[in-house]
Short mmCIF file of C-alpha atoms in Angstrom, two decimals:
data_model
loop_
_atom_site.label_atom_id
_atom_site.label_comp_id
_atom_site.label_asym_id
_atom_site.label_seq_id
_atom_site.Cartn_x
_atom_site.Cartn_y
_atom_site.Cartn_z
CA MET A 1 -0.30 49.10 -66.16
CA LYS A 2 2.02 48.35 -62.63
CA LEU A 3 -0.51 47.08 -60.76
CA SER A 4 -2.27 44.53 -63.38
CA LYS A 5 1.57 43.46 -63.64
CA CYS A 6 1.98 42.86 -59.99
CA LEU A 7 -1.34 41.25 -59.96
CA LEU A 8 -0.54 38.90 -62.70
CA ALA A 9 3.09 38.12 -61.22
CA LEU A 10 1.14 37.28 -57.54
CA ALA A 11 -1.24 35.39 -59.26
CA ALA A 12 1.58 33.16 -60.72
CA MET A 13 3.62 32.87 -57.64
CA LEU A 14 -0.42 31.55 -55.69
CA VAL A 15 -0.30 29.44 -58.64
CA GLY A 16 2.96 27.43 -58.54
CA ALA A 17 2.90 27.20 -54.80
CA VAL A 18 -0.32 25.37 -55.24
CA ALA A 19 1.24 23.01 -58.04
CA LEU A 20 3.97 22.45 -55.72
CA GLY A 21 2.11 21.26 -52.82
CA PRO A 22 1.81 22.13 -49.41
CA SER A 23 5.08 20.98 -48.27
CA ALA A 24 6.10 24.25 -50.82
CA VAL A 25 4.58 27.08 -48.70
CA ALA A 26 5.40 25.54 -45.39
CA GLN A 27 6.97 27.60 -42.04
CA GLY A 28 10.27 27.62 -42.45
CA PRO A 29 12.77 24.67 -43.17
CA LEU A 30 12.06 21.20 -43.10
CA LEU A 31 13.20 19.62 -39.87
CA GLU A 32 12.34 16.01 -39.73
CA VAL A 33 10.29 13.71 -41.50
CA TYR A 34 9.17 10.07 -40.04
CA VAL A 35 6.16 7.39 -40.63
CA ALA A 36 4.53 5.63 -38.61
CA TYR A 37 1.24 3.32 -38.42
CA LEU A 38 -1.30 4.55 -36.03
CA GLY A 39 -2.84 1.52 -34.11
CA PRO A 40 -4.76 0.21 -31.82
CA ASP A 41 -3.09 1.63 -28.90
CA ASP A 42 -2.95 5.10 -30.12
CA HIS A 43 -6.50 5.65 -30.68
CA TYR A 44 -6.98 5.72 -26.86
CA ASN A 45 -5.47 7.62 -24.24
CA SER A 46 -3.91 6.58 -21.16
CA ARG A 47 -7.41 6.87 -19.24
CA GLY A 48 -8.55 4.18 -21.31
CA ALA A 49 -10.87 6.89 -23.48
CA ARG A 50 -11.32 6.72 -27.30
CA LEU A 51 -9.59 9.91 -29.06
CA THR A 52 -11.78 11.91 -31.30
CA GLU A 53 -9.58 14.34 -33.49
CA PRO A 54 -6.77 13.49 -35.87
CA TRP A 55 -4.36 15.68 -33.40
CA GLN A 56 -4.83 13.42 -30.30
CA VAL A 57 -4.32 10.06 -32.43
CA ILE A 58 -1.24 11.71 -33.80
CA ARG A 59 -0.28 12.68 -30.39
CA GLN A 60 -0.77 9.85 -28.79
CA ASP A 61 1.50 7.41 -31.41
CA ARG A 62 4.14 9.85 -30.39
CA ALA A 63 3.61 9.89 -26.63
CA ASN A 64 3.18 5.81 -26.77
CA PHE A 65 6.51 5.55 -29.09
CA HIS A 66 9.12 7.74 -26.89
CA ARG A 67 7.77 8.14 -23.22
CA PHE A 68 5.83 4.27 -22.87
CA GLY A 69 7.81 2.16 -24.98
CA ILE A 70 5.06 1.05 -27.05
CA HIS A 71 5.63 0.92 -30.75
CA ASP A 72 3.75 -0.60 -33.61
CA ARG A 73 5.97 -2.80 -36.38
CA GLY A 74 7.44 -0.05 -38.92
CA ASP A 75 7.62 3.21 -36.53
CA GLU A 76 10.16 5.65 -36.93
CA GLY A 77 11.44 7.74 -34.62
CA ASP A 78 12.08 11.42 -34.61
CA ARG A 79 13.94 13.75 -32.19
CA PHE A 80 11.21 16.61 -32.05
CA PHE A 81 8.41 14.74 -30.33
CA ALA A 82 10.35 13.08 -28.00
CA SER A 83 10.18 16.41 -26.37
CA SER A 84 6.84 16.61 -24.05
CA ALA A 85 6.42 19.87 -24.80
CA ASN A 86 6.63 19.48 -28.54
CA ARG A 87 4.18 16.77 -28.37
CA ALA A 88 1.67 19.31 -26.29
CA ARG A 89 2.16 21.53 -29.58
CA MET A 90 1.04 19.05 -32.18
CA GLU A 91 -3.04 20.55 -31.95
CA ARG A 92 -1.58 23.83 -33.00
CA MET A 93 1.00 22.74 -34.95
CA ILE A 94 -2.36 20.53 -37.08
CA LEU A 95 -3.96 23.69 -37.30
CA ASN A 96 -0.80 25.70 -38.90
CA GLY A 97 -0.24 22.94 -41.19
CA TYR A 98 -1.63 20.44 -43.47
CA ILE A 99 -3.49 17.12 -43.26
CA GLU A 100 -4.77 16.06 -46.99
CA GLY A 101 -8.27 14.86 -47.93
CA ASN A 102 -9.96 12.74 -45.77
CA ALA A 103 -6.57 12.06 -44.13
CA GLY A 104 -8.10 13.28 -40.73
CA TYR A 105 -11.26 10.83 -40.89
CA ARG A 106 -8.95 8.01 -41.57
CA ILE A 107 -6.67 8.44 -38.56
CA VAL A 108 -10.13 8.99 -36.15
CA GLU A 109 -11.23 6.31 -37.47
CA GLY A 110 -9.15 3.52 -38.32
CA ASN A 111 -5.86 2.04 -38.52
CA CYS A 112 -3.54 3.64 -41.30
CA TRP A 113 0.55 4.73 -41.75
CA ILE A 114 0.74 8.28 -41.78
CA ARG A 115 4.07 10.23 -43.14
CA VAL A 116 4.79 13.56 -41.41
CA GLU A 117 6.96 16.39 -42.25
CA ILE A 118 7.63 18.76 -38.89
CA TYR A 119 9.01 22.15 -39.49
CA ARG A 120 9.26 24.68 -36.56
CA ASP A 121 5.39 25.62 -35.78
CA SER A 122 3.62 23.43 -38.45
CA VAL A 123 3.31 19.76 -39.59
CA HIS A 124 2.12 18.20 -42.86
CA ILE A 125 0.25 14.87 -42.48
CA GLU A 126 -0.60 12.51 -45.35
CA VAL A 127 -2.31 9.28 -45.10
CA ARG A 128 -0.94 6.05 -47.15
#
């Protein structure tokens, strides 16, 4: 009897977390949120090679913004990815985080707006 009550409580918690969305189960407190436009400059690295992974495009966007001074109209700044060490963590943070639906495809294949929530060890990304 105790086991079934425990399982029922666990199931209720999981359903609640899913209903609240991925941010509800994020790792630690929300550190920052920013919005950026991923334009043509963000889809190529410094050597001119086309980027093929969502984390590469987002990392290039932040390098362009913070290091190279290349901004798309409407790009917002952030303190977290001003650090090159934190930009180097981007892939792992995305793997630990969440990209909504087909957002990864949309990020790589075209220009789009993204909203990024930054947590200690993860990021959550939605395309707008």
